mmCIF file with all atom_site columns, C-alpha atoms in Angstrom:
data_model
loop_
_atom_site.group_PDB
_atom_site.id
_atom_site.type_symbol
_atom_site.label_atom_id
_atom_site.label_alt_id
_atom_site.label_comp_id
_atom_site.label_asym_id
_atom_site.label_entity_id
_atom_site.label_seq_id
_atom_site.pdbx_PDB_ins_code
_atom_site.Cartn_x
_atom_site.Cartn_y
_atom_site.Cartn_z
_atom_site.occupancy
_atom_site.B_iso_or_equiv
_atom_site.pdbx_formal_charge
_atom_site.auth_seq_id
_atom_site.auth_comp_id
_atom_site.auth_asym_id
_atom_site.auth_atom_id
_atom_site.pdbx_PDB_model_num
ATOM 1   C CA . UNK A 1 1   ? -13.036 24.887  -2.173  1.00 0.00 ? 36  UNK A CA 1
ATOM 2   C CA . UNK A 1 2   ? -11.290 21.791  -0.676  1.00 0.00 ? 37  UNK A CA 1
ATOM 3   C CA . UNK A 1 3   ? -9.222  19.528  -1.780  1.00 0.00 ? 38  UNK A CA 1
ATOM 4   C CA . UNK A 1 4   ? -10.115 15.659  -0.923  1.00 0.00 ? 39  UNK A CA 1
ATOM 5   C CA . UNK A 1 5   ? -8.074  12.794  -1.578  1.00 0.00 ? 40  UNK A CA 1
ATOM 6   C CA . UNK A 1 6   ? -8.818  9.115   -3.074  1.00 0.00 ? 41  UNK A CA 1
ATOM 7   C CA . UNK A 1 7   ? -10.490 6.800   -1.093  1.00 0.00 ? 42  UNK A CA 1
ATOM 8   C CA . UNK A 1 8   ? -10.902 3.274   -1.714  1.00 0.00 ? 43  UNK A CA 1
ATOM 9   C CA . UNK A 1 9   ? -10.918 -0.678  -0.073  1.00 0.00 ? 44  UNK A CA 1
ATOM 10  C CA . UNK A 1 10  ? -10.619 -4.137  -2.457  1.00 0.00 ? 45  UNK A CA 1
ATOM 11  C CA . UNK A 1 11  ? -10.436 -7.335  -1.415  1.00 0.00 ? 46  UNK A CA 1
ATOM 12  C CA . UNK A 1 12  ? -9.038  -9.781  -3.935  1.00 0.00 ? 47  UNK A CA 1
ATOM 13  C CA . UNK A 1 13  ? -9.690  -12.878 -3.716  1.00 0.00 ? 48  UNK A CA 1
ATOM 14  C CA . UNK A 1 14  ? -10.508 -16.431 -5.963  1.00 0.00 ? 49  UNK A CA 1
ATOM 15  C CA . UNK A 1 15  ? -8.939  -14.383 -8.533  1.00 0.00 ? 50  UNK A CA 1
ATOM 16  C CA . UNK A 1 16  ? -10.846 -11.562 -9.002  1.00 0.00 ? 51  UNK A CA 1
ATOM 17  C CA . UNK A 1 17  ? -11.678 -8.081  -6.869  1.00 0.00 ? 52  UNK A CA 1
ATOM 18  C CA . UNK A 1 18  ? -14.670 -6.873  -5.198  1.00 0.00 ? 53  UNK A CA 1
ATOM 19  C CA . UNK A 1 19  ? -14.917 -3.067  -3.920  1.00 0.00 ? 54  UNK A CA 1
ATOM 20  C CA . UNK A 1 20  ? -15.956 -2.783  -0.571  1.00 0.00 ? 55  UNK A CA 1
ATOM 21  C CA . UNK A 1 21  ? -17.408 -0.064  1.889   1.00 0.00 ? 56  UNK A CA 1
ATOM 22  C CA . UNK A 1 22  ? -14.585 2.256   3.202   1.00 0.00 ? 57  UNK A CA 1
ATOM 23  C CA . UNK A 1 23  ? -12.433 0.350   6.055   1.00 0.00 ? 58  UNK A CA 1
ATOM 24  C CA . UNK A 1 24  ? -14.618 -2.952  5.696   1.00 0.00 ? 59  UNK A CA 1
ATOM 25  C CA . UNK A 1 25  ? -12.384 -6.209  6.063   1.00 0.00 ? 60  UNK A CA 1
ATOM 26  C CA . UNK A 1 26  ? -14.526 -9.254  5.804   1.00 0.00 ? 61  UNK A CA 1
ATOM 27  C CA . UNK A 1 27  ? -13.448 -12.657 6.335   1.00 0.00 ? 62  UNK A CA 1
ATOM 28  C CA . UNK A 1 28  ? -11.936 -13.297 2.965   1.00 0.00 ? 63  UNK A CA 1
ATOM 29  C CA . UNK A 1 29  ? -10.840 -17.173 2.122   1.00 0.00 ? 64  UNK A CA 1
ATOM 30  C CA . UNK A 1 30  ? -6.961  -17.173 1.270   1.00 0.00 ? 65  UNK A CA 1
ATOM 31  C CA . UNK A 1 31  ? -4.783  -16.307 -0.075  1.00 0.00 ? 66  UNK A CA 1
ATOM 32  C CA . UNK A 1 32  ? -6.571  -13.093 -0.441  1.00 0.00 ? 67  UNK A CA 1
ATOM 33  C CA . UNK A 1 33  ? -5.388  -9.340  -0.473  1.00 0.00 ? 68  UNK A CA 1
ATOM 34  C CA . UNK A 1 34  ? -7.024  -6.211  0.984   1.00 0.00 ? 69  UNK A CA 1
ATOM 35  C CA . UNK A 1 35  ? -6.175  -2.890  0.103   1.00 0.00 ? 70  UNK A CA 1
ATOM 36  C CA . UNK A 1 36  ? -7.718  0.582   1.499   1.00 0.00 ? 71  UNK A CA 1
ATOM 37  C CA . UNK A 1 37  ? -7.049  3.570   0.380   1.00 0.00 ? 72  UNK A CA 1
ATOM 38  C CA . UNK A 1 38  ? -7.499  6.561   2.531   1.00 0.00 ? 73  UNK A CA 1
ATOM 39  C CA . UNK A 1 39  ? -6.962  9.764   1.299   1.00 0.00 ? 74  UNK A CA 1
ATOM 40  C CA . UNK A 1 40  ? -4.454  9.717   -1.140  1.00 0.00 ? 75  UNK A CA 1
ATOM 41  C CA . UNK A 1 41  ? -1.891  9.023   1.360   1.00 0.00 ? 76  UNK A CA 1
ATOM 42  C CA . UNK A 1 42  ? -1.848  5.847   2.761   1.00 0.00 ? 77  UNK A CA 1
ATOM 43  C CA . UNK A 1 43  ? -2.889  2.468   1.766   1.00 0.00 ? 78  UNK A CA 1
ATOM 44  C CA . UNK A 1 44  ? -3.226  -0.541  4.170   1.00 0.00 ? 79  UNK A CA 1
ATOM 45  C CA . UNK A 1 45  ? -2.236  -3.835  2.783   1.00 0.00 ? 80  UNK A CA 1
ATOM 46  C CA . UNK A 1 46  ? -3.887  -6.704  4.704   1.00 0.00 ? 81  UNK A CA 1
ATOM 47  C CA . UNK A 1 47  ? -2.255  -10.054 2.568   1.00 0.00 ? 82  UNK A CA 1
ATOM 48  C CA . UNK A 1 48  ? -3.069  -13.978 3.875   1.00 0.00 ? 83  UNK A CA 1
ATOM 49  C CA . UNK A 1 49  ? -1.569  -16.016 4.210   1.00 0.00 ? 84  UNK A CA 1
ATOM 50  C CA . UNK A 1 50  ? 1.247   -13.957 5.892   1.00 0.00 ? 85  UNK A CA 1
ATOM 51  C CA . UNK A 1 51  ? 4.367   -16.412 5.148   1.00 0.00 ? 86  UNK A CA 1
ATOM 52  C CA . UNK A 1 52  ? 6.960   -14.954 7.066   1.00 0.00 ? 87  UNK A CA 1
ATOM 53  C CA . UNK A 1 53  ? 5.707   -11.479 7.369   1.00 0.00 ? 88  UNK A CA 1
ATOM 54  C CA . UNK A 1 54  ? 2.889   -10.149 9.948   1.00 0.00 ? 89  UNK A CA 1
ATOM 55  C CA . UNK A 1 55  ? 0.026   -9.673  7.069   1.00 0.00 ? 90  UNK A CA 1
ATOM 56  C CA . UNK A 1 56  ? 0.129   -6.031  7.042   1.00 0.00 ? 91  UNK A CA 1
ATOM 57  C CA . UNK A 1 57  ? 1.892   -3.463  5.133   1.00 0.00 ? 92  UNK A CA 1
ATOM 58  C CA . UNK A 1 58  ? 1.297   -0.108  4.555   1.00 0.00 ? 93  UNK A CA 1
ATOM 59  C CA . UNK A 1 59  ? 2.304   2.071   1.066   1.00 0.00 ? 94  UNK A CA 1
ATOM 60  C CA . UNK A 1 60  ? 2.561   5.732   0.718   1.00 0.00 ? 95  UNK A CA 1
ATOM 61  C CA . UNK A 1 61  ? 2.463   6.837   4.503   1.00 0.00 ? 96  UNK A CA 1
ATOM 62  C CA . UNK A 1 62  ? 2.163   4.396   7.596   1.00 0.00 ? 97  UNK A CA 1
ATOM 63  C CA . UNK A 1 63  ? -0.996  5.446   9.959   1.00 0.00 ? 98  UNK A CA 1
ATOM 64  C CA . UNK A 1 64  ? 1.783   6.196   12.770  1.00 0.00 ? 99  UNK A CA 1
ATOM 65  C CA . UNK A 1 65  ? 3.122   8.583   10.573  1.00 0.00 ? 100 UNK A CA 1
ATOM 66  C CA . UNK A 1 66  ? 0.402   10.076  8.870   1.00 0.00 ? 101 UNK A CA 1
ATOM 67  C CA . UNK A 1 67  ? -1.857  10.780  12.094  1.00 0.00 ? 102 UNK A CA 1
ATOM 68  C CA . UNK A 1 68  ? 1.716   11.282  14.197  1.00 0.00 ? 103 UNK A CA 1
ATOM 69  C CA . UNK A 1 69  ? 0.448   9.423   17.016  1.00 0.00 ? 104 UNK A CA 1
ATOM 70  C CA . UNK A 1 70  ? 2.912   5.983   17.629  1.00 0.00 ? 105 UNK A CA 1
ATOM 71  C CA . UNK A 1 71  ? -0.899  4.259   18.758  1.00 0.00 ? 106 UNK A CA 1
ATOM 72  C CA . UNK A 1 72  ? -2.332  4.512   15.235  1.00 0.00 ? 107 UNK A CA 1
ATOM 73  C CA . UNK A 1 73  ? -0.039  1.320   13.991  1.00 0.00 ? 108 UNK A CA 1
ATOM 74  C CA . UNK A 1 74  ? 2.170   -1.555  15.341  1.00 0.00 ? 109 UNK A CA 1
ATOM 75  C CA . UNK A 1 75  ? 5.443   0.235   14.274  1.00 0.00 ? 110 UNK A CA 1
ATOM 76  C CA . UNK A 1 76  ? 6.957   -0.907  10.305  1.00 0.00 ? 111 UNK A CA 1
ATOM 77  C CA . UNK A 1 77  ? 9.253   -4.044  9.715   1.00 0.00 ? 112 UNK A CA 1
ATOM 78  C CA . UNK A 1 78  ? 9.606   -3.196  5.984   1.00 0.00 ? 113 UNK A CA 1
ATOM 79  C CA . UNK A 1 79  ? 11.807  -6.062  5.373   1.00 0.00 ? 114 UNK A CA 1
ATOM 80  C CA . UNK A 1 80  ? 9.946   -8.644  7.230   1.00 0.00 ? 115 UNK A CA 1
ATOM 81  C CA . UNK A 1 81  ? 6.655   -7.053  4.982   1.00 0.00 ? 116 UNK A CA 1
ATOM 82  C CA . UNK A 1 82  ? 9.033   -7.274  1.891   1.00 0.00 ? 117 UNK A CA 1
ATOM 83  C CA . UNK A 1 83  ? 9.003   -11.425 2.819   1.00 0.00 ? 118 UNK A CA 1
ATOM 84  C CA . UNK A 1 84  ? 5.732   -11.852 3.614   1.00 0.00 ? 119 UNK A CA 1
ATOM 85  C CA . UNK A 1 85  ? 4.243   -10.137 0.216   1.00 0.00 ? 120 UNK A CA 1
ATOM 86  C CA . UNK A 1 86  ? 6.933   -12.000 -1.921  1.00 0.00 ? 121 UNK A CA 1
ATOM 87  C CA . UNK A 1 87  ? 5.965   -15.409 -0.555  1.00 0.00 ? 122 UNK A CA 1
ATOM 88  C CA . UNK A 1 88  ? 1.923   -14.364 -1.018  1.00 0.00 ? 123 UNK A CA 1
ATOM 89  C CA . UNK A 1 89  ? 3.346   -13.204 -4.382  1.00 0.00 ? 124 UNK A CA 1
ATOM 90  C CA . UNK A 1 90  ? 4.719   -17.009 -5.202  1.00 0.00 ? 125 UNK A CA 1
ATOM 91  C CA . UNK A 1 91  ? 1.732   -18.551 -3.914  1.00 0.00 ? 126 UNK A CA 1
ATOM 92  C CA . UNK A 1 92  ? -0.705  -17.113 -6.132  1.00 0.00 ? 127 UNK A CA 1
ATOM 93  C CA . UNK A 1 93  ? 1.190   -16.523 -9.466  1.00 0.00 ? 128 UNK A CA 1
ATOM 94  C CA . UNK A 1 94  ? 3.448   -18.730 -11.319 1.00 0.00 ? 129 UNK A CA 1
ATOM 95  C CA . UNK A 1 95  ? 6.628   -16.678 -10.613 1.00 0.00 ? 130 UNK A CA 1
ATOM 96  C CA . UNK A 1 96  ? 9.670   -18.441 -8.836  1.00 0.00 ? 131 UNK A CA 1
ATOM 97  C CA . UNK A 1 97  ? 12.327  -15.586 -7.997  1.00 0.00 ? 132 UNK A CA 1
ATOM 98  C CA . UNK A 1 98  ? 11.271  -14.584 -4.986  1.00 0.00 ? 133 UNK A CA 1
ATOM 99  C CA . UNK A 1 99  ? 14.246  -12.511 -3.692  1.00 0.00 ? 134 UNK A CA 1
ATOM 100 C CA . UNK A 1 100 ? 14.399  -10.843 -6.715  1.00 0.00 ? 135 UNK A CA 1
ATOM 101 C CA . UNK A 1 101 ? 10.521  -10.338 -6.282  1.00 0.00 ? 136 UNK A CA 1
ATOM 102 C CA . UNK A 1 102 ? 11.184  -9.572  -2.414  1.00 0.00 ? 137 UNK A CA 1
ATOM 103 C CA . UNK A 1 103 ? 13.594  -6.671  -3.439  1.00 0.00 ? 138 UNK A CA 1
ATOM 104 C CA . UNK A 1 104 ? 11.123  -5.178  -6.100  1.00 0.00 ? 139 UNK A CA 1
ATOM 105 C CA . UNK A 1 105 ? 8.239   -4.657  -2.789  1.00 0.00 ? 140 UNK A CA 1
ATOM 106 C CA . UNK A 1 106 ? 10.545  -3.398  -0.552  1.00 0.00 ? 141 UNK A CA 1
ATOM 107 C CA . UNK A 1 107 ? 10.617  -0.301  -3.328  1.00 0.00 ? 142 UNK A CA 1
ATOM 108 C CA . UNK A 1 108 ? 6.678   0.242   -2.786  1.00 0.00 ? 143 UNK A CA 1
ATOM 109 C CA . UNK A 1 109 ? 6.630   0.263   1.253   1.00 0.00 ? 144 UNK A CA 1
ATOM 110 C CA . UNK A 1 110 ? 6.315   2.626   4.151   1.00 0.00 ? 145 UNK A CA 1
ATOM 111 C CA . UNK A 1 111 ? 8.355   2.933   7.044   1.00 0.00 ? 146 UNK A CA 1
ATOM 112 C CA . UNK A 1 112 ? 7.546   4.813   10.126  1.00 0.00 ? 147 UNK A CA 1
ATOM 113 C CA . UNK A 1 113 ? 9.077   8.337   9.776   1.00 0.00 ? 148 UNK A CA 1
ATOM 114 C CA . UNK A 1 114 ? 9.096   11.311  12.643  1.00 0.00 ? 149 UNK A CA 1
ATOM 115 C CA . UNK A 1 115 ? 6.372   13.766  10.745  1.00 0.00 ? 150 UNK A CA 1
ATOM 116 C CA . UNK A 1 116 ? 8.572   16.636  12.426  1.00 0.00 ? 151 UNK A CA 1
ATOM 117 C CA . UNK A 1 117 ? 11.731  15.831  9.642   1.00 0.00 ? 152 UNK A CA 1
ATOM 118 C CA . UNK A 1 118 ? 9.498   16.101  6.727   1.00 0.00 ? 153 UNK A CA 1
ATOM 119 C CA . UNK A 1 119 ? 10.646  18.858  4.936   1.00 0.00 ? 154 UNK A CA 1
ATOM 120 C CA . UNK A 1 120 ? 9.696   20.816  1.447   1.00 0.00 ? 155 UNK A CA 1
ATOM 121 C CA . UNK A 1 121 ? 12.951  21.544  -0.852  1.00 0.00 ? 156 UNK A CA 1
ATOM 122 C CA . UNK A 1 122 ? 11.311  24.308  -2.447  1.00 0.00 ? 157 UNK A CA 1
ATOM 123 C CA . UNK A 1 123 ? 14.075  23.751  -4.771  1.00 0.00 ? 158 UNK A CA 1
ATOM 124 C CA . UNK A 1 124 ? 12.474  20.857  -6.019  1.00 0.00 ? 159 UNK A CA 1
ATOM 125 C CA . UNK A 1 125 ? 10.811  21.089  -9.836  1.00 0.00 ? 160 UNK A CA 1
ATOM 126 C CA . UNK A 1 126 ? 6.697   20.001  -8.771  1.00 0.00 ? 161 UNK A CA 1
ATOM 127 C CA . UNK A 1 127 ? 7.041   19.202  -12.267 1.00 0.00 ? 162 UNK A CA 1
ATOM 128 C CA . UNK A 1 128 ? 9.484   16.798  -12.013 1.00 0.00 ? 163 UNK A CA 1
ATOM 129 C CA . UNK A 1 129 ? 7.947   14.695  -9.051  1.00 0.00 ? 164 UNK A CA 1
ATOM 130 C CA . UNK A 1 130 ? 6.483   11.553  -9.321  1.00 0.00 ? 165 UNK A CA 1
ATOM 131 C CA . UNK A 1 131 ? 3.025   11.185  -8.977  1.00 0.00 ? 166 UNK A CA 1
ATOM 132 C CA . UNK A 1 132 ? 3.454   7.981   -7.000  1.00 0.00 ? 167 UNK A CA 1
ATOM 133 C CA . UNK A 1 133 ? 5.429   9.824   -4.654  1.00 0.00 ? 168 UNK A CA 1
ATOM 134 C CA . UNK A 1 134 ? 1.989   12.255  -4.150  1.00 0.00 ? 169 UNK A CA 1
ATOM 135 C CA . UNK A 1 135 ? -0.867  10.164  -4.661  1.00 0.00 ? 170 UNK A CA 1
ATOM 136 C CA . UNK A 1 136 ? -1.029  6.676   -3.045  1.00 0.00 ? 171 UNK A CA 1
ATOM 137 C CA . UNK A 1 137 ? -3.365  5.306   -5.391  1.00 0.00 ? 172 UNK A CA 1
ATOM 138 C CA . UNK A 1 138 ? -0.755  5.487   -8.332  1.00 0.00 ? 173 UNK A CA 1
ATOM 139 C CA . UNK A 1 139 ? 1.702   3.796   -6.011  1.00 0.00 ? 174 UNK A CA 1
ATOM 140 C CA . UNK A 1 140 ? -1.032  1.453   -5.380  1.00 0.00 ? 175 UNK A CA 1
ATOM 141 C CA . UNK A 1 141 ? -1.498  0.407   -9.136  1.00 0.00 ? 176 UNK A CA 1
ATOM 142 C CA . UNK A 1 142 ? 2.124   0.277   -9.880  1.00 0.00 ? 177 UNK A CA 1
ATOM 143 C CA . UNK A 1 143 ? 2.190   -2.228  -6.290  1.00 0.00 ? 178 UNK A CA 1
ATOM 144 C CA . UNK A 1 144 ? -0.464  -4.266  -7.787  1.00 0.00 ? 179 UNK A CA 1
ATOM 145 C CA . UNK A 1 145 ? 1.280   -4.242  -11.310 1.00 0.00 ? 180 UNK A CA 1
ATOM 146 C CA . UNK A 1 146 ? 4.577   -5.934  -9.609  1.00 0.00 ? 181 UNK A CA 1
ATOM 147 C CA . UNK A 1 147 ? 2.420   -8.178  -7.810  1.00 0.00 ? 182 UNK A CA 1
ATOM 148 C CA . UNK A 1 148 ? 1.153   -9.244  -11.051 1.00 0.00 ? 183 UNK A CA 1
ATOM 149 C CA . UNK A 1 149 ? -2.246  -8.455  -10.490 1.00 0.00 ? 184 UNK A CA 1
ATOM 150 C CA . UNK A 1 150 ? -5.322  -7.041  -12.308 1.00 0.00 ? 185 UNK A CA 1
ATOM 151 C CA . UNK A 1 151 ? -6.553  -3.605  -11.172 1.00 0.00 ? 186 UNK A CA 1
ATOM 152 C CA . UNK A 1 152 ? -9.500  -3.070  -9.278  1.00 0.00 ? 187 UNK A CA 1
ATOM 153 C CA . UNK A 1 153 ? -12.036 -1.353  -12.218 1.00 0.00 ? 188 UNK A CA 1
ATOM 154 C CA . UNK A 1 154 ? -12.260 2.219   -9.922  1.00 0.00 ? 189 UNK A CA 1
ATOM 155 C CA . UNK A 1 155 ? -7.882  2.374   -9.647  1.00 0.00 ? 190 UNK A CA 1
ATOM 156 C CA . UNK A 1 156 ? -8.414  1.304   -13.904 1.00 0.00 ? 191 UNK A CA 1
#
């Protein structure tokens, strides 16, 4: 029997979410976020306008990472990201603190990490992990949650 993870892509946009066919990315009007979920371990963040940040941010794992080839992703600015969601963030809700917002999406991103330094502390409770620290979706929800927006009805 095997094991396979969650797999979804959203685009949000004029308020609301449509689900869409894995990897699709249509022209979307902005400001307008797309999410895909592949495999329970990363999800691609595709945001517009991109403010100060590059439009794309990646939660969970980043593609370099998670396929350990440096070709599968430009490499991570987390902190430029952090920006770029924040200001998206102000654009389309009614909040105002946008560092404070800034610092709260830094918590949900991925860097670029060497896939030979992962390591299991088999020490470590599995009871006591976090279940957004295993499955990307949850992170996902709780992501969408700070951006103060509605879940897509299949991450419900």
């Amino acid at each position: 029997m095997s094991v396979v993870g969650f797999f979804g892509t959203y685009a949000f946009e004029n308020g609301e979410w449509k689900t869409l066919s894995e990897g699709e990315l249509p022209p979307l009007s902005e400001p307008s976020l797309w999410i895909d979920i592949h495999d329970s371990d990363i999800t691609s963040v595709v945001y517009a306008p991109a403010g100060p940040g590059s439009g794309v941010a990646y939660l969970g794992l980043t593609p370099r990472t998670y396929f350990e080839n440096p070709n599968a992703s430009d490499p991570t600015d987390v902190l430029r990201e952090a920006s770029g969601l924040a200001a998206w963030w102000a654009l389309v809700s009614s909040g105002s603190d946008v560092v404070a917002k800034q610092a709260e999406i830094l918590g949900f991103l991925a860097e670029d990490e060497n896939p030979d330094e992962f390591e299991w502390d088999e020490s470590e409770d599995v009871d006591e992990i976090d279940d957004g620290e295993v499955f990307v979706e949850v992170k996902t929800k709780r992501f969408l949650a700070a951006l103060d927006l509605p879940l897509p009805t299949e991450l419900r």
